Amino acid sequence: MNRVAIVTGAARGIGAATVDALVNDGYHVVAVDRCRDILDVPYALATPADLDGVVARHGDAVLGLVGDVRSATDMQLAVETASRHFGRLDTVVACAGVIGAGAPLWEISDAAWDAVWSVNVLGTRRLIDAAAPTLIANGRDAQSRIVAVASAAGSTGLYHLAAYSAAKHAVVGLIRGVAMDLAEHGVTANAVSPGSTRTAILKASADVYGLSSEEEFAKSQPIGRLIEPYEVAASIAWLCSPAASAITGADIAVDGGMTVS
């Protein structure tokens, strides 16, 4: 029987690559994305066409769903859709995230702070809140999985990105607490922390720092290049696999050595 996952932030970047990786591992996927901009996020978010493109790559294996991770109702709908359309739910992956508030902390508006925190932290919580009862009901032997995308910023500090750094620290802490809450039920929860990855968020970061190109971030990683979304997705897919059954509460760095250099 095919395993079934929900992936948020699925229309592009790491989320889209995660959909690809999970389908390649035999999953059916409900691919969720907001597909419209957020007022206080200073760059364009994914579009309905982006989500349609992800779905089109995989035919009946992927169902696209427009939904906002900050909405408890939307995340509950995603869980219900997975169960109704594919017959079960085994795994949820919180890839939705935004960057913003590129200024010193004391110059950041509450609205800009809230935009970053609501998507990255509250959005992760909403997905877990909605999915946990179903994952628990699967039973200890079902090897249900929760994975959240954090960031290298979740273990370091980034210039003019205090809100983002704080939010990604919070995602790691949230996952570690959830891992303890779910351990007795056989559900694992882990985070993956990418370094500078070739995504729209990295382009927005380049704009914050006034860089001519996101390629300049390659200098901060010992491997000397940017990370590709599929490389992060491969680690996520592995955490969702039976091979990772003994790992929970972990924060897996996929950062080209950025946080140990």
GROMACS .gro file of C-alpha atoms in nm:
model
  261
    1MET     CA    1   0.000   0.000   0.000
    2ASN     CA    2   0.128   0.347  -0.088
    3ARG     CA    3   0.214   0.568   0.205
    4VAL     CA    4   0.054   0.914   0.204
    5ALA     CA    5   0.206   1.251   0.295
    6ILE     CA    6   0.104   1.615   0.321
    7VAL     CA    7   0.369   1.864   0.213
    8THR     CA    8   0.317   2.235   0.276
    9GLY     CA    9   0.493   2.507   0.079
   10ALA     CA   10   0.477   2.254  -0.201
   11ALA     CA   11   0.454   2.480  -0.506
   12ARG     CA   12   0.824   2.557  -0.543
   13GLY     CA   13   1.169   2.532  -0.387
   14ILE     CA   14   1.234   2.272  -0.118
   15GLY     CA   15   0.864   2.193  -0.088
   16ALA     CA   16   0.828   2.106  -0.456
   17ALA     CA   17   1.149   1.902  -0.446
   18THR     CA   18   1.015   1.716  -0.142
   19VAL     CA   19   0.699   1.623  -0.329
   20ASP     CA   20   0.918   1.486  -0.608
   21ALA     CA   21   1.136   1.287  -0.366
   22LEU     CA   22   0.845   1.136  -0.176
   23VAL     CA   23   0.665   1.033  -0.495
   24ASN     CA   24   0.987   0.869  -0.613
   25ASP     CA   25   0.984   0.674  -0.283
   26GLY     CA   26   0.632   0.548  -0.352
   27TYR     CA   27   0.426   0.807  -0.164
   28HIS     CA   28   0.102   0.968  -0.264
   29VAL     CA   29   0.109   1.336  -0.168
   30VAL     CA   30  -0.134   1.616  -0.090
   31ALA     CA   31   0.066   1.921  -0.203
   32VAL     CA   32  -0.047   2.233  -0.016
   33ASP     CA   33   0.046   2.594  -0.088
   34ARG     CA   34  -0.107   2.935  -0.018
   35CYS     CA   35  -0.053   3.041  -0.383
   36ARG     CA   36  -0.084   3.412  -0.315
   37ASP     CA   37   0.131   3.685  -0.164
   38ILE     CA   38   0.141   3.804   0.198
   39LEU     CA   39   0.134   4.180   0.246
   40ASP     CA   40   0.431   4.205   0.482
   41VAL     CA   41   0.654   3.955   0.301
   42PRO     CA   42   0.870   4.161   0.063
   43TYR     CA   43   0.878   3.926  -0.235
   44ALA     CA   44   0.635   3.729  -0.448
   45LEU     CA   45   0.518   3.393  -0.320
   46ALA     CA   46   0.427   3.092  -0.531
   47THR     CA   47   0.135   3.102  -0.771
   48PRO     CA   48  -0.145   2.859  -0.860
   49ALA     CA   49   0.047   2.787  -1.182
   50ASP     CA   50   0.350   2.681  -0.977
   51LEU     CA   51   0.138   2.434  -0.779
   52ASP     CA   52  -0.029   2.306  -1.094
   53GLY     CA   53   0.315   2.239  -1.240
   54VAL     CA   54   0.415   2.022  -0.943
   55VAL     CA   55   0.092   1.824  -0.967
   56ALA     CA   56   0.129   1.779  -1.344
   57ARG     CA   57   0.467   1.609  -1.300
   58HIS     CA   58   0.311   1.323  -1.105
   59GLY     CA   59  -0.042   1.263  -1.229
   60ASP     CA   60  -0.267   1.076  -0.988
   61ALA     CA   61   0.008   1.043  -0.725
   62VAL     CA   62  -0.025   1.410  -0.621
   63LEU     CA   63  -0.330   1.617  -0.533
   64GLY     CA   64  -0.287   1.994  -0.518
   65LEU     CA   65  -0.465   2.192  -0.247
   66VAL     CA   66  -0.464   2.569  -0.199
   67GLY     CA   67  -0.442   2.641   0.173
   68ASP     CA   68  -0.277   2.872   0.425
   69VAL     CA   69  -0.062   2.700   0.688
   70ARG     CA   70  -0.161   2.964   0.941
   71SER     CA   71  -0.524   2.850   0.924
   72ALA     CA   72  -0.629   2.565   1.152
   73THR     CA   73  -0.928   2.510   0.922
   74ASP     CA   74  -0.710   2.480   0.612
   75MET     CA   75  -0.471   2.234   0.778
   76GLN     CA   76  -0.758   2.023   0.905
   77LEU     CA   77  -0.895   2.021   0.550
   78ALA     CA   78  -0.557   1.896   0.425
   79VAL     CA   79  -0.566   1.606   0.671
   80GLU     CA   80  -0.924   1.521   0.583
   81THR     CA   81  -0.841   1.542   0.211
   82ALA     CA   82  -0.549   1.302   0.245
   83SER     CA   83  -0.762   1.052   0.436
   84ARG     CA   84  -1.057   1.082   0.201
   85HIS     CA   85  -0.873   1.093  -0.131
   86PHE     CA   86  -0.584   0.854  -0.064
   87GLY     CA   87  -0.732   0.653   0.223
   88ARG     CA   88  -0.474   0.728   0.493
   89LEU     CA   89  -0.211   0.970   0.623
   90ASP     CA   90   0.136   0.861   0.732
   91THR     CA   91   0.360   1.165   0.710
   92VAL     CA   92   0.347   1.544   0.722
   93VAL     CA   93   0.626   1.773   0.606
   94ALA     CA   94   0.619   2.142   0.698
   95CYS     CA   95   0.814   2.315   0.420
   96ALA     CA   96   0.622   2.644   0.410
   97GLY     CA   97   0.840   2.934   0.517
   98VAL     CA   98   0.912   3.298   0.448
   99ILE     CA   99   1.192   3.541   0.516
  100GLY     CA  100   1.155   3.913   0.574
  101ALA     CA  101   1.210   4.202   0.812
  102GLY     CA  102   1.557   4.280   0.676
  103ALA     CA  103   1.661   4.540   0.933
  104PRO     CA  104   1.787   4.560   1.293
  105LEU     CA  105   1.537   4.415   1.539
  106TRP     CA  106   1.439   4.755   1.682
  107GLU     CA  107   1.345   4.880   1.336
  108ILE     CA  108   1.119   4.587   1.249
  109SER     CA  109   0.746   4.649   1.254
  110ASP     CA  110   0.515   4.417   1.443
  111ALA     CA  111   0.348   4.329   1.115
  112ALA     CA  112   0.677   4.222   0.956
  113TRP     CA  113   0.770   4.019   1.265
  114ASP     CA  114   0.428   3.854   1.271
  115ALA     CA  115   0.445   3.760   0.904
  116VAL     CA  116   0.771   3.571   0.956
  117TRP     CA  117   0.660   3.403   1.278
  118SER     CA  118   0.309   3.318   1.165
  119VAL     CA  119   0.421   3.122   0.860
  120ASN     CA  120   0.735   2.959   0.997
  121VAL     CA  121   0.627   2.878   1.353
  122LEU     CA  122   0.248   2.895   1.375
  123GLY     CA  123   0.223   2.728   1.034
  124THR     CA  124   0.432   2.436   1.154
  125ARG     CA  125   0.220   2.409   1.466
  126ARG     CA  126  -0.108   2.419   1.272
  127LEU     CA  127   0.001   2.129   1.051
  128ILE     CA  128   0.110   1.921   1.349
  129ASP     CA  129  -0.204   2.006   1.546
  130ALA     CA  130  -0.421   1.887   1.258
  131ALA     CA  131  -0.224   1.572   1.178
  132ALA     CA  132  -0.120   1.440   1.521
  133PRO     CA  133  -0.449   1.265   1.612
  134THR     CA  134  -0.447   1.075   1.281
  135LEU     CA  135  -0.078   0.983   1.308
  136ILE     CA  136  -0.128   0.860   1.664
  137ALA     CA  137  -0.431   0.656   1.560
  138ASN     CA  138  -0.216   0.478   1.300
  139GLY     CA  139  -0.053   0.289   1.589
  140ARG     CA  140   0.303   0.240   1.709
  141ASP     CA  141   0.399   0.008   1.427
  142ALA     CA  142   0.288   0.241   1.147
  143GLN     CA  143   0.610   0.445   1.150
  144SER     CA  144   0.432   0.776   1.106
  145ARG     CA  145   0.651   1.079   1.050
  146ILE     CA  146   0.665   1.455   1.106
  147VAL     CA  147   0.942   1.661   0.944
  148ALA     CA  148   0.980   2.040   0.953
  149VAL     CA  149   1.217   2.255   0.751
  150ALA     CA  150   1.411   2.483   0.984
  151SER     CA  151   1.732   2.655   0.871
  152ALA     CA  152   2.099   2.698   0.947
  153ALA     CA  153   1.966   3.025   1.091
  154GLY     CA  154   1.808   2.807   1.360
  155SER     CA  155   2.147   2.745   1.518
  156THR     CA  156   2.324   3.070   1.430
  157GLY     CA  157   2.240   3.439   1.406
  158LEU     CA  158   2.203   3.623   1.078
  159TYR     CA  159   2.267   3.994   1.025
  160HIS     CA  160   1.943   4.195   0.992
  161LEU     CA  161   1.737   3.876   1.005
  162ALA     CA  162   1.670   3.842   1.377
  163ALA     CA  163   1.301   3.760   1.324
  164TYR     CA  164   1.386   3.480   1.083
  165SER     CA  165   1.666   3.342   1.300
  166ALA     CA  166   1.441   3.347   1.606
  167ALA     CA  167   1.158   3.178   1.417
  168LYS     CA  168   1.379   2.897   1.292
  169HIS     CA  169   1.524   2.845   1.642
  170ALA     CA  170   1.161   2.812   1.751
  171VAL     CA  171   1.085   2.553   1.482
  172VAL     CA  172   1.371   2.335   1.609
  173GLY     CA  173   1.252   2.369   1.969
  174LEU     CA  174   0.894   2.296   1.866
  175ILE     CA  175   0.996   1.979   1.686
  176ARG     CA  176   1.206   1.858   1.979
  177GLY     CA  177   0.915   1.906   2.219
  178VAL     CA  178   0.671   1.737   1.982
  179ALA     CA  179   0.913   1.446   1.940
  180MET     CA  180   0.896   1.385   2.314
  181ASP     CA  181   0.517   1.411   2.318
  182LEU     CA  182   0.482   1.159   2.035
  183ALA     CA  183   0.757   0.910   2.120
  184GLU     CA  184   0.524   0.680   2.313
  185HIS     CA  185   0.296   0.664   2.011
  186GLY     CA  186   0.568   0.557   1.767
  187VAL     CA  187   0.556   0.883   1.569
  188THR     CA  188   0.892   1.047   1.498
  189ALA     CA  189   0.942   1.423   1.459
  190ASN     CA  190   1.257   1.578   1.316
  191ALA     CA  191   1.384   1.899   1.162
  192VAL     CA  192   1.606   1.957   0.860
  193SER     CA  193   1.815   2.274   0.856
  194PRO     CA  194   1.932   2.382   0.511
  195GLY     CA  195   2.209   2.628   0.446
  196SER     CA  196   2.207   2.861   0.147
  197THR     CA  197   1.976   2.680  -0.095
  198ARG     CA  198   1.882   2.793  -0.443
  199THR     CA  199   1.526   2.912  -0.368
  200ALA     CA  200   1.314   3.227  -0.376
  201ILE     CA  201   1.395   3.283  -0.007
  202LEU     CA  202   1.766   3.296  -0.089
  203LYS     CA  203   1.700   3.552  -0.362
  204ALA     CA  204   1.509   3.762  -0.107
  205SER     CA  205   1.803   3.729   0.133
  206ALA     CA  206   2.037   3.857  -0.137
  207ASP     CA  207   1.816   4.163  -0.170
  208VAL     CA  208   1.835   4.220   0.208
  209TYR     CA  209   2.213   4.230   0.188
  210GLY     CA  210   2.230   4.426  -0.136
  211LEU     CA  211   2.406   4.143  -0.320
  212SER     CA  212   2.406   4.126  -0.696
  213SER     CA  213   2.318   3.757  -0.694
  214GLU     CA  214   2.233   3.479  -0.452
  215GLU     CA  215   2.541   3.298  -0.584
  216GLU     CA  216   2.746   3.518  -0.352
  217PHE     CA  217   2.616   3.315  -0.057
  218ALA     CA  218   2.821   3.019  -0.178
  219LYS     CA  219   3.123   3.184  -0.015
  220SER     CA  220   2.977   3.118   0.332
  221GLN     CA  221   2.959   2.742   0.281
  222PRO     CA  222   3.276   2.530   0.301
  223ILE     CA  223   3.163   2.316   0.007
  224GLY     CA  224   3.193   2.631  -0.203
  225ARG     CA  225   2.856   2.620  -0.375
  226LEU     CA  226   2.486   2.665  -0.314
  227ILE     CA  227   2.275   2.369  -0.209
  228GLU     CA  228   2.010   2.251  -0.450
  229PRO     CA  229   1.652   2.192  -0.329
  230TYR     CA  230   1.665   1.824  -0.425
  231GLU     CA  231   1.958   1.774  -0.185
  232VAL     CA  232   1.750   1.898   0.108
  233ALA     CA  233   1.452   1.696  -0.012
  234ALA     CA  234   1.662   1.380  -0.016
  235SER     CA  235   1.731   1.419   0.356
  236ILE     CA  236   1.363   1.485   0.424
  237ALA     CA  237   1.262   1.174   0.230
  238TRP     CA  238   1.515   0.966   0.422
  239LEU     CA  239   1.372   1.087   0.753
  240CYS     CA  240   1.031   0.976   0.625
  241SER     CA  241   1.161   0.629   0.540
  242PRO     CA  242   1.186   0.313   0.752
  243ALA     CA  243   1.564   0.362   0.762
  244ALA     CA  244   1.518   0.658   1.000
  245SER     CA  245   1.289   0.479   1.247
  246ALA     CA  246   1.526   0.532   1.543
  247ILE     CA  247   1.572   0.905   1.484
  248THR     CA  248   1.347   1.156   1.657
  249GLY     CA  249   1.397   1.504   1.797
  250ALA     CA  250   1.694   1.557   1.566
  251ASP     CA  251   1.794   1.864   1.368
  252ILE     CA  252   1.973   1.745   1.055
  253ALA     CA  253   2.206   2.006   0.903
  254VAL     CA  254   2.206   2.010   0.522
  255ASP     CA  255   2.419   2.322   0.502
  256GLY     CA  256   2.744   2.238   0.327
  257GLY     CA  257   2.931   2.281   0.654
  258MET     CA  258   2.802   2.633   0.714
  259THR     CA  259   2.730   2.587   1.085
  260VAL     CA  260   3.057   2.412   1.168
  261SER     CA  261   3.294   2.637   0.976
   0.00000   0.00000   0.00000
